[in-house]
Short mmCIF file of C-alpha atoms in Angstrom, two decimals:
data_model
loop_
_atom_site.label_atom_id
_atom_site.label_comp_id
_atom_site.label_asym_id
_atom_site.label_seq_id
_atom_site.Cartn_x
_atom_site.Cartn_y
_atom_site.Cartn_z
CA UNK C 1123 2.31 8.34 34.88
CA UNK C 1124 2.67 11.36 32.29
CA UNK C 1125 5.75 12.31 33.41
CA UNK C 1126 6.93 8.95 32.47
CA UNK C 1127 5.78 7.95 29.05
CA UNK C 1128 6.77 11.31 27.76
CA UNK C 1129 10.27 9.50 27.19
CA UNK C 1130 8.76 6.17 26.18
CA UNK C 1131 10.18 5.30 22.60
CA UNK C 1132 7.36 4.11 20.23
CA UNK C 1133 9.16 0.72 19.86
CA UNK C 1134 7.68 0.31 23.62
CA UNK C 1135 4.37 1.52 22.82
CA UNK C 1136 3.77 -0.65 20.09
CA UNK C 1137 4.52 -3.51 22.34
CA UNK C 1138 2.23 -2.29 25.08
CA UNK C 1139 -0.93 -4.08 23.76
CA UNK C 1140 0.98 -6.91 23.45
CA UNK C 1141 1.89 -7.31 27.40
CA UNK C 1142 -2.02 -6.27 27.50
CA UNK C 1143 -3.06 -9.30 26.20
CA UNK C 1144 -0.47 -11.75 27.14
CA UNK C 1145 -1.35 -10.18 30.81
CA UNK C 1146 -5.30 -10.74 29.75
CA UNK C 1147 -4.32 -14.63 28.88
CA UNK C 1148 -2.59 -15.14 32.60
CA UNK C 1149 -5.65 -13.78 34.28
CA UNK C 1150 -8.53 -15.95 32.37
CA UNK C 1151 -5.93 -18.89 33.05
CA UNK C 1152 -6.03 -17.78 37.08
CA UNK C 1153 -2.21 -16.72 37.13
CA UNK C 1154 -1.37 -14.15 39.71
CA UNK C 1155 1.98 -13.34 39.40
CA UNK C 1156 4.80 -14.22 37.30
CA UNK C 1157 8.37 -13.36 37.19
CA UNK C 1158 10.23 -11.21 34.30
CA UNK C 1159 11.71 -14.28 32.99
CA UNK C 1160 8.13 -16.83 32.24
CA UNK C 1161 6.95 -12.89 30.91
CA UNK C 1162 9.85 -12.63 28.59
CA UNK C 1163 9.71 -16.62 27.59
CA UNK C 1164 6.30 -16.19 26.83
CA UNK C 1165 6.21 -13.26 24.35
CA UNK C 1166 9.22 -14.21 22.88
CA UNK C 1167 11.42 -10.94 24.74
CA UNK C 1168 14.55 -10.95 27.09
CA UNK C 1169 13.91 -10.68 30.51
CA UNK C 1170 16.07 -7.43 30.86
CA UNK C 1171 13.56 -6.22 27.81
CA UNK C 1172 10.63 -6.68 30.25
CA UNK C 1173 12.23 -4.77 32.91
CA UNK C 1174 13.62 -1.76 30.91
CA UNK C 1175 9.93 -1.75 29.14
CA UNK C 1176 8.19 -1.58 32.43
CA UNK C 1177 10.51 0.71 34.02
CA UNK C 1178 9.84 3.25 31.43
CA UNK C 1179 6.70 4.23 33.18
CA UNK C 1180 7.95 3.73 36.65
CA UNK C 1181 8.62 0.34 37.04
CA UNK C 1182 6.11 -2.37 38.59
CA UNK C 1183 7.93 -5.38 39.51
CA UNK C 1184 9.22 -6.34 43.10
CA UNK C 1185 12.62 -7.95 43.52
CA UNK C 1186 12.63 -11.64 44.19
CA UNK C 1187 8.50 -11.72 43.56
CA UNK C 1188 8.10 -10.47 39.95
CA UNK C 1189 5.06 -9.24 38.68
CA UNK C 1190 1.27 -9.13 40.35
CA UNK C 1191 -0.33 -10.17 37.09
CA UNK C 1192 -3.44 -7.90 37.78
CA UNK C 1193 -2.05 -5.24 39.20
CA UNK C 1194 0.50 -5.18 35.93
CA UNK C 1195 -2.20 -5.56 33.38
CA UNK C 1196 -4.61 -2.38 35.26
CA UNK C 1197 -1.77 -0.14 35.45
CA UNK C 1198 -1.03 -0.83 31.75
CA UNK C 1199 -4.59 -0.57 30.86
CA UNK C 1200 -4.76 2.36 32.16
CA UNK C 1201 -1.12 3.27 30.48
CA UNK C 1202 -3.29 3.03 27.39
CA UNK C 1203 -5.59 4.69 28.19
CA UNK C 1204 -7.95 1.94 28.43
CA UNK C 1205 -9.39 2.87 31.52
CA UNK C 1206 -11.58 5.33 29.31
CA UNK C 1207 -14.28 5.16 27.19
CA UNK C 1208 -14.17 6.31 23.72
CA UNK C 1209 -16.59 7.11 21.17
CA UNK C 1210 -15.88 6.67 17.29
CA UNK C 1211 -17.42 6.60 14.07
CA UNK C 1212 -16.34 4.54 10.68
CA UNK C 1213 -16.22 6.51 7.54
CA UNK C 1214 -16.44 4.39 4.65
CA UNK C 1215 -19.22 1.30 5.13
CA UNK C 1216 -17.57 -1.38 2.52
CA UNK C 1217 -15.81 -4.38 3.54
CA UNK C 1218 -13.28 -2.99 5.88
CA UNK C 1219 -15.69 -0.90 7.46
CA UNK C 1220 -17.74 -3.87 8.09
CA UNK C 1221 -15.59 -6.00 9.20
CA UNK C 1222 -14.00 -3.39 11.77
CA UNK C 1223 -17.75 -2.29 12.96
CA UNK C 1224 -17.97 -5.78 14.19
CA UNK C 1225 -15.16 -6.44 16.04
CA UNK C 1226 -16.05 -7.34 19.15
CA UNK C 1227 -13.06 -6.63 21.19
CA UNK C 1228 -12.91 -2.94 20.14
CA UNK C 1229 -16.50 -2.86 22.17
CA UNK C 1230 -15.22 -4.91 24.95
CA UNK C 1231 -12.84 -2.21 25.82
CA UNK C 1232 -15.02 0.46 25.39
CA UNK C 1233 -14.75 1.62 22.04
CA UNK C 1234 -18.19 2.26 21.10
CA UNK C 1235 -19.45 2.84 17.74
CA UNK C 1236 -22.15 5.07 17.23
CA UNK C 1237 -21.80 6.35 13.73
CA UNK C 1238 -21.11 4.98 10.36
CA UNK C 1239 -21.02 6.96 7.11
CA UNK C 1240 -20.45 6.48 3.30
CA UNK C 1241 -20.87 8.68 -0.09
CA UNK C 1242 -22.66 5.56 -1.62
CA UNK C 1243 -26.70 5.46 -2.09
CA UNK C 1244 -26.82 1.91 -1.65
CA UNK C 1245 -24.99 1.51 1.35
CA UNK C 1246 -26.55 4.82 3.16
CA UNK C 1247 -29.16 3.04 4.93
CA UNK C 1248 -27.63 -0.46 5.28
CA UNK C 1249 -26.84 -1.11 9.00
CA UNK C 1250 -23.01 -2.19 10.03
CA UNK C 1251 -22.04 -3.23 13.64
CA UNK C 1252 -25.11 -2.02 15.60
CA UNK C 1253 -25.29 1.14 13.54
CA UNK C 1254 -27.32 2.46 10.56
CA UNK C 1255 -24.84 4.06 7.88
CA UNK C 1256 -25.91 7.68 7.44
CA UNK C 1257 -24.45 9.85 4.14
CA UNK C 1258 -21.34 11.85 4.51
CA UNK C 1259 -24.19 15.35 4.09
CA UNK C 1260 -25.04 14.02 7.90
CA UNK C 1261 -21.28 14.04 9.12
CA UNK C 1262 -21.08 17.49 10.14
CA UNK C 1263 -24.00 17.82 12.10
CA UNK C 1264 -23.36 14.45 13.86
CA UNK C 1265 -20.26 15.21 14.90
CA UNK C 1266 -21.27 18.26 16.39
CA UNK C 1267 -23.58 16.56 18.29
CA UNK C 1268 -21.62 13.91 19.88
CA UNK C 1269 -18.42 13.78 21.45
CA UNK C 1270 -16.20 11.52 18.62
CA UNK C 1271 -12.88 10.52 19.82
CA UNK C 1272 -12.05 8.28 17.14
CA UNK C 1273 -12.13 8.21 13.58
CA UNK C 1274 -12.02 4.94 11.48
CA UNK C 1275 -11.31 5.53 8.34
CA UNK C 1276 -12.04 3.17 5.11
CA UNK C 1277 -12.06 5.27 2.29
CA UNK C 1278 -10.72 4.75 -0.53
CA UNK C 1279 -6.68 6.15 -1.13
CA UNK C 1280 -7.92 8.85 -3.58
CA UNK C 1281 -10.41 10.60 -0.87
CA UNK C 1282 -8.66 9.56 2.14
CA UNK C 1283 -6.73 12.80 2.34
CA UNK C 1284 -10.18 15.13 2.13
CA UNK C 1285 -12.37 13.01 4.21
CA UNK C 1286 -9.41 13.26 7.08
CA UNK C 1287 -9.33 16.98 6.77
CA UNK C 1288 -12.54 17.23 7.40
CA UNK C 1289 -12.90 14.88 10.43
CA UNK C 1290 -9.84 16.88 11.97
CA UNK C 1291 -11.68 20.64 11.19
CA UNK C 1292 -15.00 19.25 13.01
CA UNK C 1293 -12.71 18.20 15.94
CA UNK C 1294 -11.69 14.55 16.06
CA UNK C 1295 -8.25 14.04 17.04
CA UNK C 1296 -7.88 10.07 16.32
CA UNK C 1297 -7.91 8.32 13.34
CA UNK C 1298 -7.35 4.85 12.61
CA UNK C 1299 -6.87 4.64 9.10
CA UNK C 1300 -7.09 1.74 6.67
CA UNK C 1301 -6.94 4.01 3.96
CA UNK C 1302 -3.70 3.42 2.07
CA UNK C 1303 -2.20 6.57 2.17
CA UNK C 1304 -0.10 8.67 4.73
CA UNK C 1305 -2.59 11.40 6.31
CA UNK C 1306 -1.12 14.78 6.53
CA UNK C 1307 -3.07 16.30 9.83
CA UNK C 1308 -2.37 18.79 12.60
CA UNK C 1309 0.23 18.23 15.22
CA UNK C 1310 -2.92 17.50 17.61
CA UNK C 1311 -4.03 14.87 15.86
CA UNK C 1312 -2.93 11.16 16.27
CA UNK C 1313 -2.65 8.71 13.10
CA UNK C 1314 -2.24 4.78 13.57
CA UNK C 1315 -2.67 3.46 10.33
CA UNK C 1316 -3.16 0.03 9.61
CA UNK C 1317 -1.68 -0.67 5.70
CA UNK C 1318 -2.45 -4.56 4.67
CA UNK C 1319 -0.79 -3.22 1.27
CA UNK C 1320 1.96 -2.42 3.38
CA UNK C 1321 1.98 -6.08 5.42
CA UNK C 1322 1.61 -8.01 2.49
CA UNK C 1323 4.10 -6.48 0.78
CA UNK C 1324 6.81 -7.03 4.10
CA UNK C 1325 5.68 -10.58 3.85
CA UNK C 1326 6.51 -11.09 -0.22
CA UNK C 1327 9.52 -9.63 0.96
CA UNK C 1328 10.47 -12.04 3.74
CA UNK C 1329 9.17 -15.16 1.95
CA UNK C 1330 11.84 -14.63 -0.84
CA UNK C 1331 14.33 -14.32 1.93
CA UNK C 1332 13.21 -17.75 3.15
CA UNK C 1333 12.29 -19.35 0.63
CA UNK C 1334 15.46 -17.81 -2.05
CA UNK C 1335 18.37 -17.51 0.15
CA UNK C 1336 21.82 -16.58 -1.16
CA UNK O 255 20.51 -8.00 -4.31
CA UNK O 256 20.61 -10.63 -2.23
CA UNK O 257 24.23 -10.10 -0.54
CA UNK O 258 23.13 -6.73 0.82
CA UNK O 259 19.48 -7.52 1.61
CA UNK O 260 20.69 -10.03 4.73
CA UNK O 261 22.37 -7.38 6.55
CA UNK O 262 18.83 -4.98 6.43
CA UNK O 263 17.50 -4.07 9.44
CA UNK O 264 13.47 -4.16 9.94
CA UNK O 265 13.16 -0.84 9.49
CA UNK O 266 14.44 -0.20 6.62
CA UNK O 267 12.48 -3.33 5.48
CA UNK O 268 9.22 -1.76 6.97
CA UNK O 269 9.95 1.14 4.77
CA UNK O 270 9.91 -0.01 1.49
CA UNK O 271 6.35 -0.77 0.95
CA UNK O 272 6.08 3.17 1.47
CA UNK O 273 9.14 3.82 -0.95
CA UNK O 274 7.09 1.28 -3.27
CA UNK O 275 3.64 3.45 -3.06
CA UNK O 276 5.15 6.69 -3.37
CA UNK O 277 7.28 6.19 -6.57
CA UNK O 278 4.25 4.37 -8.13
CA UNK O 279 2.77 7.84 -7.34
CA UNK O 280 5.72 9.73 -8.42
CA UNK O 281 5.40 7.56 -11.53
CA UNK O 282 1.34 7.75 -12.80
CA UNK O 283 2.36 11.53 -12.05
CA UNK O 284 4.99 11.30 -15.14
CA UNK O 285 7.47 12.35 -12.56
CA UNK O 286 10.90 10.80 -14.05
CA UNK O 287 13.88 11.63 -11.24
CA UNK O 288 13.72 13.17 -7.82
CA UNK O 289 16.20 13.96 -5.48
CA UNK O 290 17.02 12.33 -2.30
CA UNK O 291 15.85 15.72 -0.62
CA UNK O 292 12.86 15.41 -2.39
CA UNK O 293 11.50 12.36 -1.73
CA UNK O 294 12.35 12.59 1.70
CA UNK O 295 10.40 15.59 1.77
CA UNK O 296 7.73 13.51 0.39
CA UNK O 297 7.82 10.71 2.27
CA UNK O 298 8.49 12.53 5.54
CA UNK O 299 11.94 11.38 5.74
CA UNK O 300 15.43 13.00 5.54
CA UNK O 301 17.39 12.90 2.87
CA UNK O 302 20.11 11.24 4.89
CA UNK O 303 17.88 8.41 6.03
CA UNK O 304 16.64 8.06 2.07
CA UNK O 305 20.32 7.30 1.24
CA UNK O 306 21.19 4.67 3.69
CA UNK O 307 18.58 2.92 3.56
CA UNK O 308 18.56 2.30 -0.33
CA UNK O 309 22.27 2.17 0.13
CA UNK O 310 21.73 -1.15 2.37
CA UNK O 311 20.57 -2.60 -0.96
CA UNK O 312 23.54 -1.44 -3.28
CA UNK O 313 22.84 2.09 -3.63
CA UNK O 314 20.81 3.27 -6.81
CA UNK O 315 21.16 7.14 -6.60
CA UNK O 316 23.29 9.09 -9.19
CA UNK O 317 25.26 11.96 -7.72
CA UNK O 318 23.67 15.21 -8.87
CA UNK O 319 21.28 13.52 -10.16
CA UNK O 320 19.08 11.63 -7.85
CA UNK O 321 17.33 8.55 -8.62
CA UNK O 322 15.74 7.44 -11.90
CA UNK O 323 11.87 6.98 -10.37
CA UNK O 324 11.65 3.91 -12.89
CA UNK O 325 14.74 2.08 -12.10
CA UNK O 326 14.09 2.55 -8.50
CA UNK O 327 10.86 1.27 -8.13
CA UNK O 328 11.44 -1.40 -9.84
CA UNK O 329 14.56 -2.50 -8.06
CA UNK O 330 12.00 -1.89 -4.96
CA UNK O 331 9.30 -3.87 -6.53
CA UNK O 332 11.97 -6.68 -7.24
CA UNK O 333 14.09 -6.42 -3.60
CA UNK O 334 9.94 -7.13 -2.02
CA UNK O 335 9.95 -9.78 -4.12
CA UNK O 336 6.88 -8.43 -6.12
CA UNK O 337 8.34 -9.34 -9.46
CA UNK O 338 7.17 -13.27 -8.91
CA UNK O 339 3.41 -14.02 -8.53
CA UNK O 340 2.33 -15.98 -5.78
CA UNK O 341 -0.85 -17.65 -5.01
CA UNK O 342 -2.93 -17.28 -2.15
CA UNK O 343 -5.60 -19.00 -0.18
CA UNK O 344 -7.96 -17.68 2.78
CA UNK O 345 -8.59 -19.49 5.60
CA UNK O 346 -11.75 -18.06 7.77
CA UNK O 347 -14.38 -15.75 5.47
CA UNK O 348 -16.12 -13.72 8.13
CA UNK O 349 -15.64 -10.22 7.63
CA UNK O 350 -12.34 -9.71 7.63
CA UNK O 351 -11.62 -12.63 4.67
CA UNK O 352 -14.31 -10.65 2.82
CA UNK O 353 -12.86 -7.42 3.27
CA UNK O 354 -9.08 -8.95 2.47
CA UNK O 355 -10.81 -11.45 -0.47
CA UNK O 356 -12.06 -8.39 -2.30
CA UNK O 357 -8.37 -6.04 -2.05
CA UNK O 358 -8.19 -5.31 -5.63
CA UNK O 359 -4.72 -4.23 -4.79
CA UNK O 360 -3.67 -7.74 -4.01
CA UNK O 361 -4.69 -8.96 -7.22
CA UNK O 362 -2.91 -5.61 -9.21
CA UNK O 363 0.32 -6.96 -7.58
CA UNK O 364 0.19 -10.76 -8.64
CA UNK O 365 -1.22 -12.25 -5.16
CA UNK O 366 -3.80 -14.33 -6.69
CA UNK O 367 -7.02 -15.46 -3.97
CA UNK O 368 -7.30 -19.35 -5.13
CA UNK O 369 -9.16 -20.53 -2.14
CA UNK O 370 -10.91 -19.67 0.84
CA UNK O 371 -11.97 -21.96 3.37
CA UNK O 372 -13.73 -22.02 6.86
CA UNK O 373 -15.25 -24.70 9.19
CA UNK O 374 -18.89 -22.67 9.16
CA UNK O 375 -21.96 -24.48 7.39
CA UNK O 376 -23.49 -21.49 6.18
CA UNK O 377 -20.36 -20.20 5.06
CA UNK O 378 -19.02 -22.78 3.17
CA UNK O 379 -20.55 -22.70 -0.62
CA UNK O 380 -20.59 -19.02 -0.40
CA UNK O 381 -18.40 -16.37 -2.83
CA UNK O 382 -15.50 -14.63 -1.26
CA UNK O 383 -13.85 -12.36 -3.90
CA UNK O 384 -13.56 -14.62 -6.80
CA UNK O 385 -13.68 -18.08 -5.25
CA UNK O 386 -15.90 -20.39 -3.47
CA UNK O 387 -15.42 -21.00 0.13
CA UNK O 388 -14.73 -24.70 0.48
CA UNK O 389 -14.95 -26.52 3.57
CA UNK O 390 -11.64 -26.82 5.65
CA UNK O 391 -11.88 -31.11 5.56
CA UNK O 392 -10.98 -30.15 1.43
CA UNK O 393 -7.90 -28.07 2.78
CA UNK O 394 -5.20 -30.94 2.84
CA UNK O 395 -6.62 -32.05 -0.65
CA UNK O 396 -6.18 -28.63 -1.90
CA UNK O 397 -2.93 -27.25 -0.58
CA UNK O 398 -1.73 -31.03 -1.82
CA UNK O 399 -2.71 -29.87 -5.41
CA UNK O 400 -1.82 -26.45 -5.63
CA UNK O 401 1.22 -24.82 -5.41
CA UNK O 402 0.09 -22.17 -2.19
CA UNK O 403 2.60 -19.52 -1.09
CA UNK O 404 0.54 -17.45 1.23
CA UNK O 405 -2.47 -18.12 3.69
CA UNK O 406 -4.46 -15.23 4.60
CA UNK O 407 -5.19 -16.04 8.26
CA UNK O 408 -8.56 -14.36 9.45
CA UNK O 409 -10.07 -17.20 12.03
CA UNK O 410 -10.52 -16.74 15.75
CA UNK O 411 -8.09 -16.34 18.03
CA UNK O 412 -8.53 -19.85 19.93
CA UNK O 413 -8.17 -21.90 16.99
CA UNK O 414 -5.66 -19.82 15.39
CA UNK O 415 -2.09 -21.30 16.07
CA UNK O 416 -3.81 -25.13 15.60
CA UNK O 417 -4.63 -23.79 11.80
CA UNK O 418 -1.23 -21.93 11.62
CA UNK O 419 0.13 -25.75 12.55
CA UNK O 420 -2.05 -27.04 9.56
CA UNK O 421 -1.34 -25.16 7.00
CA UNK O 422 2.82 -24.84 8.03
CA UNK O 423 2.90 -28.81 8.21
CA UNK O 424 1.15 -28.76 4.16
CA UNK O 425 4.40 -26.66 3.13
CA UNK O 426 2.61 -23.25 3.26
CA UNK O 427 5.56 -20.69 3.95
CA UNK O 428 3.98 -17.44 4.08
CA UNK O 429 0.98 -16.08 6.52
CA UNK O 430 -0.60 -13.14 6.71
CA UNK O 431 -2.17 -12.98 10.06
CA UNK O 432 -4.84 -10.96 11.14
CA UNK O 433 -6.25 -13.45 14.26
CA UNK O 434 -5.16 -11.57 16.89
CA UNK O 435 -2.04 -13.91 18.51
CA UNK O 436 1.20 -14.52 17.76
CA UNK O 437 1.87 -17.58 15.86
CA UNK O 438 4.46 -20.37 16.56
CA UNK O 439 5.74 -21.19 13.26
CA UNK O 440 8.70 -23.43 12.52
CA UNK O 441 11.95 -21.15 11.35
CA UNK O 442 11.68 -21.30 7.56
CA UNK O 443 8.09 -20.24 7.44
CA UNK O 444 7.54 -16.07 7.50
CA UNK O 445 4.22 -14.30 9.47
CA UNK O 446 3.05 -10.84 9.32
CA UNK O 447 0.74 -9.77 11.56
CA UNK O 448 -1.49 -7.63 11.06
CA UNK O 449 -2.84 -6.86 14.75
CA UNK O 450 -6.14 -4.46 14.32
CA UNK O 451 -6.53 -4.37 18.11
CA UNK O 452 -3.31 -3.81 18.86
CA UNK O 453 -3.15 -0.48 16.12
CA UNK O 454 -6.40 0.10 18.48
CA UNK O 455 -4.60 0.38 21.70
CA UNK O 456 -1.81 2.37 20.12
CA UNK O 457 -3.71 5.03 18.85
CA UNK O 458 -5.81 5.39 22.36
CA UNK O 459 -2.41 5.37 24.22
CA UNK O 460 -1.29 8.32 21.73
CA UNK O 461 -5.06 9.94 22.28
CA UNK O 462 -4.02 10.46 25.70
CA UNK O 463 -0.93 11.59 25.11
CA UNK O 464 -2.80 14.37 23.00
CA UNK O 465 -5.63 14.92 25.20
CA UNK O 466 -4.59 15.23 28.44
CA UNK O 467 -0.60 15.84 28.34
CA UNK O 468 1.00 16.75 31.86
#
């Protein structure tokens, strides 16, 4: 599959989870199969869309049957890299971090949290998710401990850039980051950041398009 | 500003939150002017790329000079329609309307919280941010009396386009949405989603991509 999604622009990344979960929805509602077309009418794509999408990593549809709805949703599952477990740890235990530690569906596809840490004496001992926050003086020696894959990160902007320097020198090579900032890291490190800053400010933006048009 | 904004493509839309946040750095640094070249630099851009895009929206650079930091974030702040206030409510105040509720950087921008609301018993009465979560039977009352432009959207994901419906029939034109679907919204109504598990998904597909390359 490598030797496919090497090419694969990150427009169709980003809309991989998306045929995840519409994929998820046919299964729970006992669809097998469905053609490129009821695909593309459902998540609001072309059907040629679906097929080029698909075809970047080899191409799973059969002419005249369309798509074996399981079969589609494993191999993109596994496209992923969901057929993996992962281990992470949340840096920064305020609202955010709470909220994210107890998201269920990050468990239910086996993103496990087993760390949580923050600078702040009266969170340091306060339990989010299923996990006890520990102070940041513990990071180091936690980390080297256990195998992290992910890093979420909900710091504030002004110590984002420190606190992801030092999850990248112990090792980590993810980081989800709702800290508002860009993260400079090394070219073996991955970044997905999730701005709301950034969202809200997209939406002011298209409201006065809608709602002010010239 | 209007006459040029219709013709702008996402991307460059998606960009000028980050043009926003980097000038209001450039600014609280007593930085005055910077170069195309530099802010590109900055903003890990090119130079080239810095000028069309704030050429799609009349073109504020001075050549030989660069841009006046002052005049072009606030020509940014006004093209993302940040120069008007707009009110806000919450719908759903689990974690995620807490975490949203207490964004100080909403507030610093003029999106004022005004309500929050949720179906649960032992949630309704309680504080999120600065308001009192009411129950949703008081939404149609409330929406009715205030002028809402944005609903924060943090409920489940099976009851998530039937409150979309609600609050889009009450005039609401703006949602933020962080329930993981994609809403069905009339035409003159704007959504941003902001998709947590998706940003998940992405970052373990790029993991892989990191990890274990071929």
């Amino acid at each position: 599959m490598h030797r496919f999604s090497k090419k694969v622009s990150m427009t169709v990344v980003k809309r991989l989870p998306k045929y995840y979960q519409y994929l998820t929805d046919l299964l729970l509602n006992d669809i097998e199969k469905i053609s490129s077309k009821e695909l593309a009418s459902l998540m609001g794509l072309t059907a040629s869309q679906i097929r080029q999408d698909l075809n970047s990593f080899g191409g799973y549809g059969q002419q005249g049957y369309g798509y074996n709805v399981l079969e589609l949703r494993e191999a993109i599952k596994e496209i992923l890299g969901l057929d993996s477990d992962y281990t992470c740890i949340i840096i920064g235990s305020g609202n955010m971090g709470h909220a994210i530690a107890n998201y269920e569906r990050f468990k239910r596809e086996g993103v496990m949290l087993i760390g949580a840490f923050d600078v702040d004496p009266l969170r340091v001992g306060t339990v989010v998710g299923n996990v006890v926050v520990k102070h940041m003086d513990e990071l180091e020696g936690f980390v080297k401990n256990h195998d992290i894959d992910i890093c979420i990160l909900c710091v504030p902007r002004g110590v984002g850039q420190q606190v992801a320097k030092t999850v990248t020198d112990l090792g980590i090579k993810g980081i989800l980051n709702f800290s508002p900032l860009d993260l400079d890291v090394p070219d073996d490190v991955v970044v997905e950041n999730v701005n709301i800053t950034d969202s809200l400010f997209t939406l002011t933006y298209l409201l006065k398009e809608v709602t002010d048009p010239e």
